[in-house]
Amino acid sequence: MSLLIEQCLNGLQLGILLFLISAGLTLVFGIMNFVNLAHGSLFMLGAFVTAWLTPLLGNYFVAAALAVLSMMLLGLALEFGLLRSFYGRHHLDHVLVTFGLVLIANEGTRRVWGAQGLTVTLSDTLGSSVEIAPGVSYSLFKLISIGAALLACLLLALLIGRTRLGMRIRAGANDREMIEGLGIPINLLFTVVFGLGATLAGLAGALAVPVMSAQVGMGEEILILTFVVIVLGGVGSVKGSFLAALMVGMFDVLGRAFLPALVGLFAPPQVTSAIAASLSSMLIYIVMAIALIMRPQGLFSKAR
Amino acid sequence: MTPNRLLFGLFLLVLIAVPVATAATGNMFILSLCTRIAIMAIAAVGLQLVVGYGNMISLGHALFVGLGAYTLAICTHFVGDFAALGNGLLQLPLVIVATAIVAWATGYVSLRMQGIYFLMITLAFSQMFHLLAVSVPTFGGDDGMTLYSRPWLPLIDLDSPYQRYALCAVALVLAVLGMARLVQSRFGLALRASAYNEPRLQSSGYDVHKVRLVAYVIAGVIAGLAGYLLALHTEFVSPSTMHWTRSGDLVIMIVLGGRLIPGGPVLGASFLVLVEEVASRYTESWPIVLGILLVLFGRYATQGLIGLGKSSKAG
């Protein structure tokens, strides 16, 4: 029972990180119609900068905040200096330039921080476990990271739903020409949205690194999972991608934890390990395929 | 038509010049490199049907290259038990059937979405097969498999690098010519029309989903055959053949060569493999060089490599 609760919380943690990443990706795509394969690289760099700064500064939280800030600045600089000129062009050009950026980010990271990657050692208090229910203890850091990510989601929802900037962002997603015609500086809005997406990806990286360690290529692994989330959640539905992100997180974590035992009930042990390993890594994609066959418009969006 | 004919003639000349230059210099590396270029070009020429003419960006096409390669590797793995599995005349139909089935199944699902969502799903499917290849220890797992013998084909000795090159070069010429024909055919017209005005094509009585699916399956099978050639050339397969960056490479080849230029992917494939080869001699971090080149191309050469040639002549 305690294992189940712990794994569910792990699933929640992965799910909420996936949502932070998918929110930024969807914003950028929805408003600028820009395909950003390098979004995962911002996640990776956020993780690496956090892991690099933590021992230097001696404080994880300061390191994480600086990492998020630097990802925001990097996002703004990228948008302003390079990607801005790609809006309105063919999606293949977006793939070309962001694929180039992924190559640069991955290889640059390998050069700077080495191929083995970096890990964060948390302080004793942060790394300890707390009892969340009778007989069930859970890592304090993971609880904090779930809380921080939920807070970020809430702030994002308030920003998009309740502020003037958010209103303009929503208007921009609906009708770009109209909001341009109303005299709103669309270029500035685009830069802000891109910076927001980069901040969210950096935050996800900073929150993920103590749990999964920073690795070159981690950005694309999470990007592909994020794609599954967006597809499952239904095109352009924020609520849908939130539910889908939690579902993907749960399936992935619970599948890895419990599938081997489940397969073990039906198959001899020597076959079990191989089948369970491949099944649990493929599970989420199989779920995606089945869901798409049954509900092509996405699991959580209203029928077209 | 004239510039196209000129380019095609030039392309044939280069294909013939490669083995001549190899024999003259005795540098077998040129031949091996050009064999690899030809193989990648075959896969890219096939994918151009989907990405270029059909205007559907698939970012998971390395899946089929890997599938073709693994089909050969698995056949070779069991050749001790069933000698017939070493026969290319049996392997080739197996490759075609396997890639066609997988392309049909994944295409059927992926094509329910369009644009960027199609890209996401194809990428997810290729990742799924990549993970499958990584997690099956019988067929090498993460380390891949070495092929201890090459297949048998009539009239051709695949252990000879020259004959292997000839096979790949002929296959490439056939792929380029076949694709040029296919694009002009009734089916090719329907596919190109679907990229411009889907509702109109639908109302002229075409099943757009089916047209796209057929294109996807054709591209998948061509990639599978390229994967077969790749495995018999390198005598090695590994999950990295299906890694998503390999799919990205194929798409980049098409963009660099010109999305809608017949045979353009051949130019893109040559460029990409050569850059990789030359840059990796000077620095271990050659992906950075390639990445910077791609960013610069995207920024300044909006018409691909051919457009670059034109604008530099004009300006």
XYZ file of C-alpha atoms in Angstrom:
619
model
C 0.000 0.000 0.000
C 2.724 2.427 0.965
C 4.552 1.492 -2.247
C 1.445 2.259 -4.276
C 1.016 5.685 -2.663
C 4.683 6.452 -3.179
C 4.549 5.448 -6.843
C 1.364 7.458 -7.366
C 3.121 10.518 -5.988
C 6.072 9.827 -8.289
C 3.631 9.639 -11.175
C 2.069 12.911 -10.085
C 5.497 14.523 -9.978
C 6.431 13.361 -13.488
C 2.992 14.308 -14.766
C 3.117 17.826 -13.453
C 6.605 18.366 -14.913
C 5.293 17.145 -18.253
C 2.467 19.639 -17.988
C 4.848 22.550 -17.350
C 6.789 21.612 -20.483
C 3.736 20.983 -22.626
C 2.148 24.272 -21.538
C 5.119 26.248 -22.840
C 5.266 24.250 -26.051
C 1.538 24.672 -26.727
C 1.648 28.389 -25.985
C 4.470 28.959 -28.448
C 2.829 26.790 -31.077
C -0.655 28.140 -30.507
C 0.304 31.788 -30.731
C 3.273 31.958 -33.053
C 2.482 28.774 -35.024
C 6.109 27.877 -34.384
C 7.387 24.300 -34.108
C 10.056 24.258 -31.420
C 12.020 21.011 -31.185
C 14.551 22.833 -28.990
C 12.011 23.224 -26.184
C 13.403 20.065 -24.588
C 16.893 21.566 -24.733
C 15.746 24.396 -22.459
C 14.547 21.740 -20.006
C 17.927 20.003 -20.209
C 19.892 23.228 -19.796
C 17.724 24.204 -16.818
C 18.632 20.885 -15.216
C 22.347 21.196 -15.992
C 22.663 24.795 -14.774
C 20.904 23.868 -11.524
C 23.143 20.851 -10.992
C 26.237 22.902 -11.793
C 25.348 25.859 -9.537
C 24.070 23.909 -6.517
C 27.488 22.844 -5.170
C 29.008 26.222 -6.131
C 26.407 28.216 -4.210
C 25.717 25.606 -1.583
C 21.985 26.145 -1.874
C 19.669 24.267 -4.219
C 16.927 26.892 -4.196
C 19.187 29.792 -5.166
C 20.725 27.623 -7.892
C 17.305 26.626 -9.202
C 16.090 30.236 -9.229
C 19.198 31.356 -11.139
C 18.776 28.492 -13.595
C 15.154 29.427 -14.266
C 16.153 33.063 -14.713
C 18.944 32.163 -17.119
C 16.605 29.967 -19.166
C 14.170 32.857 -19.386
C 16.948 35.148 -20.630
C 18.170 32.484 -23.055
C 14.633 32.065 -24.381
C 14.191 35.799 -24.834
C 17.567 36.108 -26.566
C 16.851 33.173 -28.886
C 13.489 34.600 -29.855
C 14.768 38.109 -30.349
C 18.010 37.220 -32.099
C 17.061 34.267 -34.270
C 13.669 32.595 -34.141
C 11.651 35.775 -34.696
C 12.570 35.746 -38.377
C 11.067 32.273 -38.799
C 7.442 33.108 -37.988
C 5.170 32.632 -40.958
C 7.619 30.367 -42.736
C 7.119 26.713 -43.600
C 7.142 24.321 -40.622
C 10.041 22.476 -42.236
C 12.194 25.578 -41.779
C 11.258 25.550 -38.095
C 12.297 21.900 -37.897
C 15.586 22.718 -39.655
C 16.594 25.552 -37.353
C 15.428 24.012 -34.075
C 16.993 20.657 -34.973
C 20.236 22.587 -35.454
C 19.744 24.187 -32.035
C 19.172 20.763 -30.439
C 22.456 19.506 -31.927
C 24.281 22.584 -30.642
C 22.710 22.349 -27.175
C 23.381 18.634 -26.740
C 26.934 18.690 -28.017
C 27.730 21.951 -26.220
C 26.447 20.496 -22.959
C 28.544 17.387 -23.474
C 31.610 19.569 -24.026
C 31.032 21.790 -21.024
C 29.742 19.334 -18.433
C 30.941 15.991 -19.764
C 29.189 12.939 -21.143
C 28.417 11.381 -17.753
C 26.015 14.136 -16.801
C 25.600 15.799 -13.410
C 23.751 14.909 -10.237
C 22.558 17.067 -7.362
C 23.164 16.004 -3.790
C 20.531 17.566 -1.615
C 21.164 18.778 1.924
C 20.221 16.353 4.707
C 16.956 18.101 5.498
C 15.839 18.308 1.878
C 16.873 14.756 1.101
C 15.059 13.309 4.103
C 11.698 11.619 4.111
C 8.627 12.774 5.969
C 5.677 10.734 7.116
C 2.702 11.847 5.028
C 0.266 9.240 6.333
C 0.532 6.601 9.031
C 3.242 4.233 7.880
C 3.833 6.030 4.574
C 6.898 8.213 4.219
C 7.865 10.207 1.153
C 10.827 12.306 0.102
C 10.514 15.888 1.339
C 12.123 17.268 -1.801
C 9.660 15.528 -4.086
C 6.798 16.980 -2.064
C 8.304 20.450 -2.372
C 8.812 20.019 -6.106
C 5.209 18.853 -6.580
C 4.058 21.891 -4.594
C 6.269 24.292 -6.562
C 5.111 22.890 -9.886
C 1.448 23.105 -8.831
C 2.035 26.695 -7.733
C 3.552 27.458 -11.136
C 0.490 25.952 -12.834
C -1.776 28.092 -10.691
C 0.201 31.252 -11.451
C 0.118 30.393 -15.149
C -3.636 29.895 -15.020
C -4.053 33.252 -13.273
C -1.729 34.975 -15.724
C -3.510 33.606 -18.775
C -7.017 33.830 -17.392
C -7.048 36.951 -15.223
C -4.556 39.534 -16.474
C -4.493 41.932 -19.403
C -1.353 40.240 -20.746
C -3.094 36.881 -20.542
C -6.080 38.281 -22.373
C -3.815 39.476 -25.171
C -2.101 36.106 -25.314
C -5.455 34.363 -25.650
C -6.549 36.868 -28.267
C -3.288 36.325 -30.144
C -3.914 32.584 -30.217
C -7.381 33.164 -31.633
C -6.806 35.869 -34.213
C -3.356 37.247 -34.760
C -4.271 39.845 -37.398
C -7.073 41.267 -35.333
C -4.956 41.903 -32.269
C -2.250 43.397 -34.457
C -4.908 45.648 -35.948
C -5.915 46.770 -32.478
C -2.465 48.267 -32.061
C -1.067 45.740 -29.618
C 2.693 45.322 -30.182
C 2.559 41.767 -31.454
C 6.321 41.325 -31.674
C 6.702 42.163 -28.013
C 3.888 39.756 -27.172
C 5.629 36.981 -29.118
C 8.882 37.582 -27.258
C 7.071 37.506 -23.915
C 5.283 34.259 -24.775
C 8.501 32.589 -25.894
C 10.238 33.762 -22.718
C 7.360 32.394 -20.657
C 7.631 28.995 -22.360
C 11.392 28.934 -21.797
C 10.894 29.841 -18.126
C 8.458 26.967 -17.628
C 10.801 24.502 -19.351
C 13.725 25.745 -17.255
C 11.653 25.434 -14.090
C 10.728 21.860 -14.993
C 14.412 21.085 -15.531
C 15.424 22.649 -12.227
C 12.725 20.703 -10.356
C 13.556 17.444 -12.127
C 17.322 17.379 -11.675
C 17.564 16.189 -8.040
C 15.310 13.258 -8.927
C 16.431 12.167 -12.393
C 19.983 13.677 -12.694
C 21.055 15.793 -15.653
C 21.905 13.816 -18.809
C 22.674 14.889 -22.362
C 19.656 13.924 -24.462
C 17.206 14.058 -21.544
C 15.523 16.999 -23.241
C 14.397 14.988 -26.234
C 13.221 12.055 -24.134
C 10.952 14.366 -22.198
C 9.992 16.278 -25.357
C 8.699 13.087 -26.958
C 6.689 12.259 -23.829
C 5.364 15.823 -23.943
C 4.246 15.254 -27.529
C 2.308 12.209 -26.351
C 0.684 14.403 -23.691
C -0.344 17.056 -26.206
C -1.736 14.493 -28.632
C -3.651 12.669 -25.896
C -4.957 15.835 -24.332
C -6.501 17.005 -27.543
C -5.446 19.815 -29.793
C -5.418 23.197 -28.088
C -7.009 22.104 -24.827
C -5.124 23.231 -21.705
C -7.369 21.305 -19.332
C -6.979 18.285 -21.610
C -3.204 18.437 -21.542
C -3.224 18.809 -17.752
C -5.233 15.593 -17.360
C -3.234 13.854 -20.088
C 0.055 14.878 -18.432
C -1.035 13.361 -15.123
C -2.198 10.247 -16.920
C 1.054 9.836 -18.857
C 3.076 10.403 -15.686
C 1.039 7.829 -13.769
C 1.118 5.240 -16.558
C 4.835 5.611 -17.046
C 5.776 5.366 -13.374
C 3.211 2.742 -12.357
C 3.950 0.689 -15.480
C 7.641 0.564 -14.667
C 6.905 -0.279 -11.025
C 4.187 -2.880 -11.315
C 4.229 -4.368 -14.838
C 7.045 -6.822 -14.071
C 5.016 -8.313 -11.213
C 1.900 -8.342 -13.367
C 3.617 -10.084 -16.277
C 5.208 -12.477 -13.776
C 1.762 -13.838 -12.961
C 1.356 -15.136 -16.499
C 4.823 -15.945 -17.811
C 7.851 -17.931 -16.644
C 10.541 -15.807 -14.925
C 13.178 -15.982 -17.683
C 10.752 -14.447 -20.194
C 9.270 -12.006 -17.695
C 12.177 -9.609 -17.357
C 12.548 -9.105 -21.106
C 8.831 -8.736 -21.806
C 8.236 -6.519 -18.797
C 11.134 -4.248 -19.682
C 9.974 -3.707 -23.246
C 6.310 -3.498 -22.301
C 6.811 -0.926 -19.574
C 8.937 1.330 -21.766
C 6.464 1.038 -24.660
C 3.323 1.189 -22.522
C 2.684 4.874 -22.897
C 2.975 4.767 -26.683
C 0.651 1.795 -26.899
C -1.872 3.708 -24.782
C -1.472 6.650 -27.146
C -2.112 4.498 -30.218
C -5.209 2.887 -28.713
C -6.545 6.254 -27.568
C -6.031 7.735 -31.024
C -7.854 4.878 -32.696
C -10.826 5.303 -30.377
C -10.859 9.083 -29.964
C -8.824 10.830 -32.671
C -9.771 14.239 -31.294
C -7.927 13.473 -28.051
C -9.051 11.852 -24.838
C -10.146 14.917 -22.933
C -11.425 17.309 -25.561
C -15.015 17.628 -26.628
C -15.991 15.898 -29.859
C -15.515 18.047 -32.929
C 13.222 20.661 -67.969
C 16.725 21.413 -69.231
C 18.383 22.230 -65.918
C 16.875 19.066 -64.440
C 18.287 16.941 -67.264
C 21.625 18.612 -66.804
C 21.632 17.888 -63.073
C 20.545 14.296 -63.664
C 23.362 13.789 -66.176
C 25.817 15.265 -63.723
C 24.462 12.992 -61.008
C 24.992 9.913 -63.231
C 28.515 11.091 -64.060
C 29.375 11.415 -60.383
C 27.925 7.971 -59.666
C 30.177 6.486 -62.385
C 33.188 8.572 -61.401
C 33.200 7.313 -57.796
C 34.364 3.718 -58.451
C 36.772 4.965 -61.139
C 38.321 7.414 -58.673
C 38.473 4.681 -56.040
C 40.265 2.310 -58.377
C 42.665 5.043 -59.487
C 43.583 6.212 -55.985
C 43.193 2.896 -54.220
C 41.342 4.699 -51.436
C 38.493 2.363 -50.570
C 37.117 4.843 -48.088
C 35.647 7.025 -50.867
C 33.673 4.063 -52.167
C 32.362 3.110 -48.751
C 31.398 6.704 -47.985
C 29.557 7.081 -51.288
C 27.758 3.783 -50.712
C 26.493 5.211 -47.429
C 25.454 8.466 -49.104
C 23.564 6.524 -51.764
C 21.740 4.484 -49.115
C 20.707 7.525 -47.063
C 19.677 9.265 -50.284
C 17.361 6.363 -51.169
C 15.552 6.703 -47.835
C 15.347 10.494 -48.202
C 14.048 10.271 -51.786
C 11.267 8.015 -50.517
C 10.450 10.285 -47.605
C 10.231 13.267 -49.960
C 6.954 11.808 -51.166
C 5.490 12.345 -47.688
C 7.359 15.418 -46.449
C 7.763 17.248 -49.741
C 4.919 16.441 -52.108
C 2.421 15.419 -49.445
C 3.458 18.256 -47.112
C 3.228 16.020 -44.032
C 6.243 16.354 -41.776
C 7.105 12.921 -40.458
C 9.795 12.942 -37.801
C 9.864 9.200 -37.303
C 10.986 7.803 -40.603
C 14.184 6.227 -39.281
C 11.814 3.666 -37.769
C 11.490 2.053 -41.217
C 15.209 2.248 -41.973
C 15.789 0.460 -38.680
C 13.047 -2.054 -39.379
C 14.612 -2.993 -42.726
C 18.030 -3.281 -41.102
C 16.716 -5.389 -38.219
C 14.822 -7.678 -40.595
C 18.094 -8.541 -42.307
C 19.907 -8.868 -38.967
C 17.259 -11.197 -37.545
C 17.248 -13.307 -40.725
C 21.034 -13.574 -40.497
C 20.766 -14.428 -36.788
C 18.685 -17.505 -37.576
C 20.537 -18.499 -40.739
C 22.150 -21.402 -38.889
C 18.724 -22.916 -38.232
C 17.139 -22.117 -41.578
C 19.646 -21.762 -44.406
C 16.985 -20.229 -46.670
C 16.968 -17.094 -44.512
C 20.362 -16.176 -45.963
C 18.813 -15.827 -49.407
C 18.232 -12.225 -50.456
C 15.333 -13.293 -52.666
C 13.500 -14.337 -49.513
C 14.770 -11.476 -47.334
C 13.685 -8.681 -49.654
C 10.017 -9.705 -49.707
C 10.204 -10.078 -45.915
C 11.553 -6.522 -45.597
C 8.841 -5.191 -47.894
C 6.047 -7.002 -46.062
C 7.313 -6.078 -42.590
C 7.790 -2.374 -43.352
C 4.526 -2.190 -45.282
C 2.558 -3.655 -42.367
C 4.176 -1.397 -39.769
C 3.876 1.655 -42.044
C 0.229 0.901 -42.681
C -0.568 0.449 -38.987
C 1.342 3.476 -37.701
C 0.316 5.589 -40.697
C -3.334 4.713 -40.227
C -3.220 6.112 -36.698
C -0.824 9.023 -37.319
C -2.698 10.334 -40.340
C -5.767 10.990 -38.234
C -3.874 14.088 -37.136
C -2.328 16.743 -39.317
C 0.452 19.279 -39.291
C 2.507 19.403 -36.152
C 0.407 16.715 -34.468
C 1.325 14.301 -37.258
C 4.973 15.135 -36.553
C 4.488 14.423 -32.846
C 2.802 11.056 -33.383
C 5.291 9.777 -35.951
C 8.093 10.785 -33.588
C 6.381 8.973 -30.712
C 5.970 5.781 -32.762
C 9.616 5.774 -33.796
C 10.589 6.263 -30.152
C 8.413 3.279 -29.250
C 10.221 1.018 -31.706
C 13.565 2.441 -30.618
C 12.770 1.497 -27.017
C 11.616 -1.933 -28.178
C 14.942 -2.526 -29.948
C 16.835 -1.333 -26.855
C 14.949 -3.669 -24.532
C 15.140 -6.960 -26.453
C 18.390 -8.651 -25.390
C 18.018 -11.533 -27.896
C 18.688 -9.114 -30.742
C 21.537 -7.231 -29.123
C 19.620 -4.743 -26.974
C 21.359 -1.417 -26.678
C 24.633 -2.760 -28.107
C 23.181 -3.823 -31.440
C 24.051 -6.899 -33.493
C 26.903 -7.715 -35.793
C 26.046 -9.608 -38.975
C 28.508 -12.420 -39.512
C 27.568 -13.118 -43.107
C 26.125 -11.149 -45.981
C 23.059 -12.358 -47.825
C 23.174 -14.199 -51.118
C 21.804 -12.480 -54.189
C 21.868 -13.821 -57.760
C 24.571 -12.456 -60.119
C 26.126 -10.244 -57.475
C 28.830 -10.755 -54.857
C 27.906 -8.568 -51.898
C 31.294 -9.049 -50.257
C 32.862 -7.016 -53.050
C 32.722 -3.312 -52.143
C 32.478 -2.375 -55.849
C 29.501 -4.609 -56.489
C 27.859 -3.421 -53.289
C 28.302 0.153 -54.426
C 26.897 -0.712 -57.841
C 23.824 -2.263 -56.223
C 23.196 0.826 -54.078
C 23.871 3.245 -56.944
C 21.492 1.416 -59.273
C 18.878 1.312 -56.513
C 19.273 5.045 -56.014
C 18.877 5.814 -59.729
C 15.790 3.613 -59.833
C 14.397 5.354 -56.743
C 14.953 8.826 -58.219
C 13.462 7.901 -61.609
C 10.592 5.970 -60.061
C 9.765 8.839 -57.730
C 9.817 11.370 -60.585
C 7.336 9.179 -62.449
C 5.170 8.572 -59.404
C 4.878 12.284 -58.680
C 3.589 12.895 -62.225
C 1.135 10.019 -62.061
C -2.543 10.324 -61.197
C -1.752 9.282 -57.641
C 1.090 11.809 -57.409
C -1.200 14.576 -58.608
C -3.801 13.622 -56.013
C -1.160 13.621 -53.280
C 0.166 17.047 -54.300
C -3.370 18.346 -54.541
C -4.062 17.132 -51.004
C -1.246 19.364 -49.795
C -2.852 22.432 -51.378
C -6.578 22.024 -51.066
C -7.814 19.064 -49.112
C -11.577 19.771 -49.176
C -11.507 20.237 -52.927
C -9.739 16.921 -53.460
C -12.182 15.269 -51.105
C -15.122 16.619 -53.022
C -13.672 15.414 -56.317
C -14.170 11.929 -54.986
C -10.768 11.098 -53.584
C -10.302 9.534 -50.170
C -7.618 11.898 -48.857
C -6.740 9.711 -45.873
C -6.172 6.769 -48.209
C -4.032 8.783 -50.649
C -1.840 9.953 -47.767
C -1.669 6.474 -46.272
C -0.527 4.986 -49.586
C 2.213 7.638 -49.823
C 3.260 6.902 -46.247
C 3.453 3.156 -46.905
C 5.451 3.649 -50.136
C 7.926 5.897 -48.318
C 8.128 3.396 -45.463
C 8.902 0.475 -47.774
C 11.578 2.459 -49.643
C 13.163 3.372 -46.304
C 12.987 -0.285 -45.262
C 14.870 -1.302 -48.408
C 17.438 1.414 -47.691
C 17.790 0.009 -44.162
C 18.330 -3.466 -45.641
C 21.134 -2.075 -47.839
C 22.586 -0.177 -44.857
C 22.758 -3.307 -42.724
C 24.339 -5.413 -45.446
C 26.841 -2.630 -46.128
C 27.928 -1.969 -42.534
C 27.274 -5.550 -41.295
C 25.908 -4.015 -38.100
C 22.579 -2.832 -36.730
C 21.767 -1.073 -33.485
C 18.828 0.829 -31.991
C 20.605 4.080 -32.876
C 19.579 3.388 -36.496
C 16.050 4.254 -35.338
C 17.009 7.126 -33.055
C 14.917 10.220 -33.631
C 17.985 12.228 -34.715
C 18.319 9.852 -37.686
C 14.734 10.742 -38.611
C 15.699 14.386 -38.229
C 18.656 13.824 -40.566
C 16.333 12.483 -43.265
C 14.033 15.495 -42.976
C 17.030 17.852 -43.049
C 18.271 16.184 -46.237
C 14.949 16.986 -47.878
C 14.896 20.594 -46.678
C 18.499 21.203 -47.748
C 17.973 19.617 -51.147
C 14.766 21.504 -51.778
C 11.436 20.203 -50.573
C 9.804 19.994 -53.995
C 12.851 19.533 -56.214
C 12.969 16.073 -57.822
C 16.131 14.328 -56.687
C 16.867 17.164 -54.265
C 17.274 14.792 -51.301
C 20.285 13.242 -53.081
C 22.032 16.602 -52.867
C 20.925 17.041 -49.255
C 22.122 13.553 -48.291
C 25.520 14.110 -49.925
C 25.884 17.424 -48.153
C 24.895 16.099 -44.730
C 27.050 12.971 -44.804
C 30.046 14.888 -46.197
C 29.782 17.641 -43.569
C 29.592 14.997 -40.872
C 32.598 13.182 -42.325
C 34.788 16.252 -42.810
C 33.839 17.982 -39.559
C 34.388 14.832 -37.498
C 37.999 14.758 -38.727
C 38.711 18.123 -37.191
C 36.673 18.039 -34.011
C 34.915 15.532 -31.822
C 32.123 18.062 -31.444
C 31.141 17.960 -35.110
C 27.409 18.090 -34.254
C 27.956 21.694 -33.186
C 29.386 22.499 -36.613
C 26.432 20.821 -38.289
C 24.003 22.565 -35.953
C 25.459 25.988 -36.718
C 25.341 25.255 -40.445
C 21.681 24.240 -40.186
C 20.798 27.398 -38.268
C 22.615 29.543 -40.837
C 20.902 27.719 -43.685
C 17.540 28.195 -42.092
C 18.249 31.852 -41.537
C 19.800 32.832 -44.851
C 19.189 30.162 -47.501
C 15.428 29.981 -47.725
C 15.447 27.997 -50.979
C 17.772 25.154 -49.961
C 21.141 24.327 -51.473
C 20.012 24.789 -55.069
C 18.535 28.174 -54.218
C 21.865 29.100 -52.672
C 23.603 28.310 -55.968
C 21.050 30.374 -57.893
C 21.171 33.412 -55.646
C 24.960 33.454 -55.553
C 25.023 33.338 -59.354
C 22.435 36.066 -59.610
C 23.934 38.269 -56.958
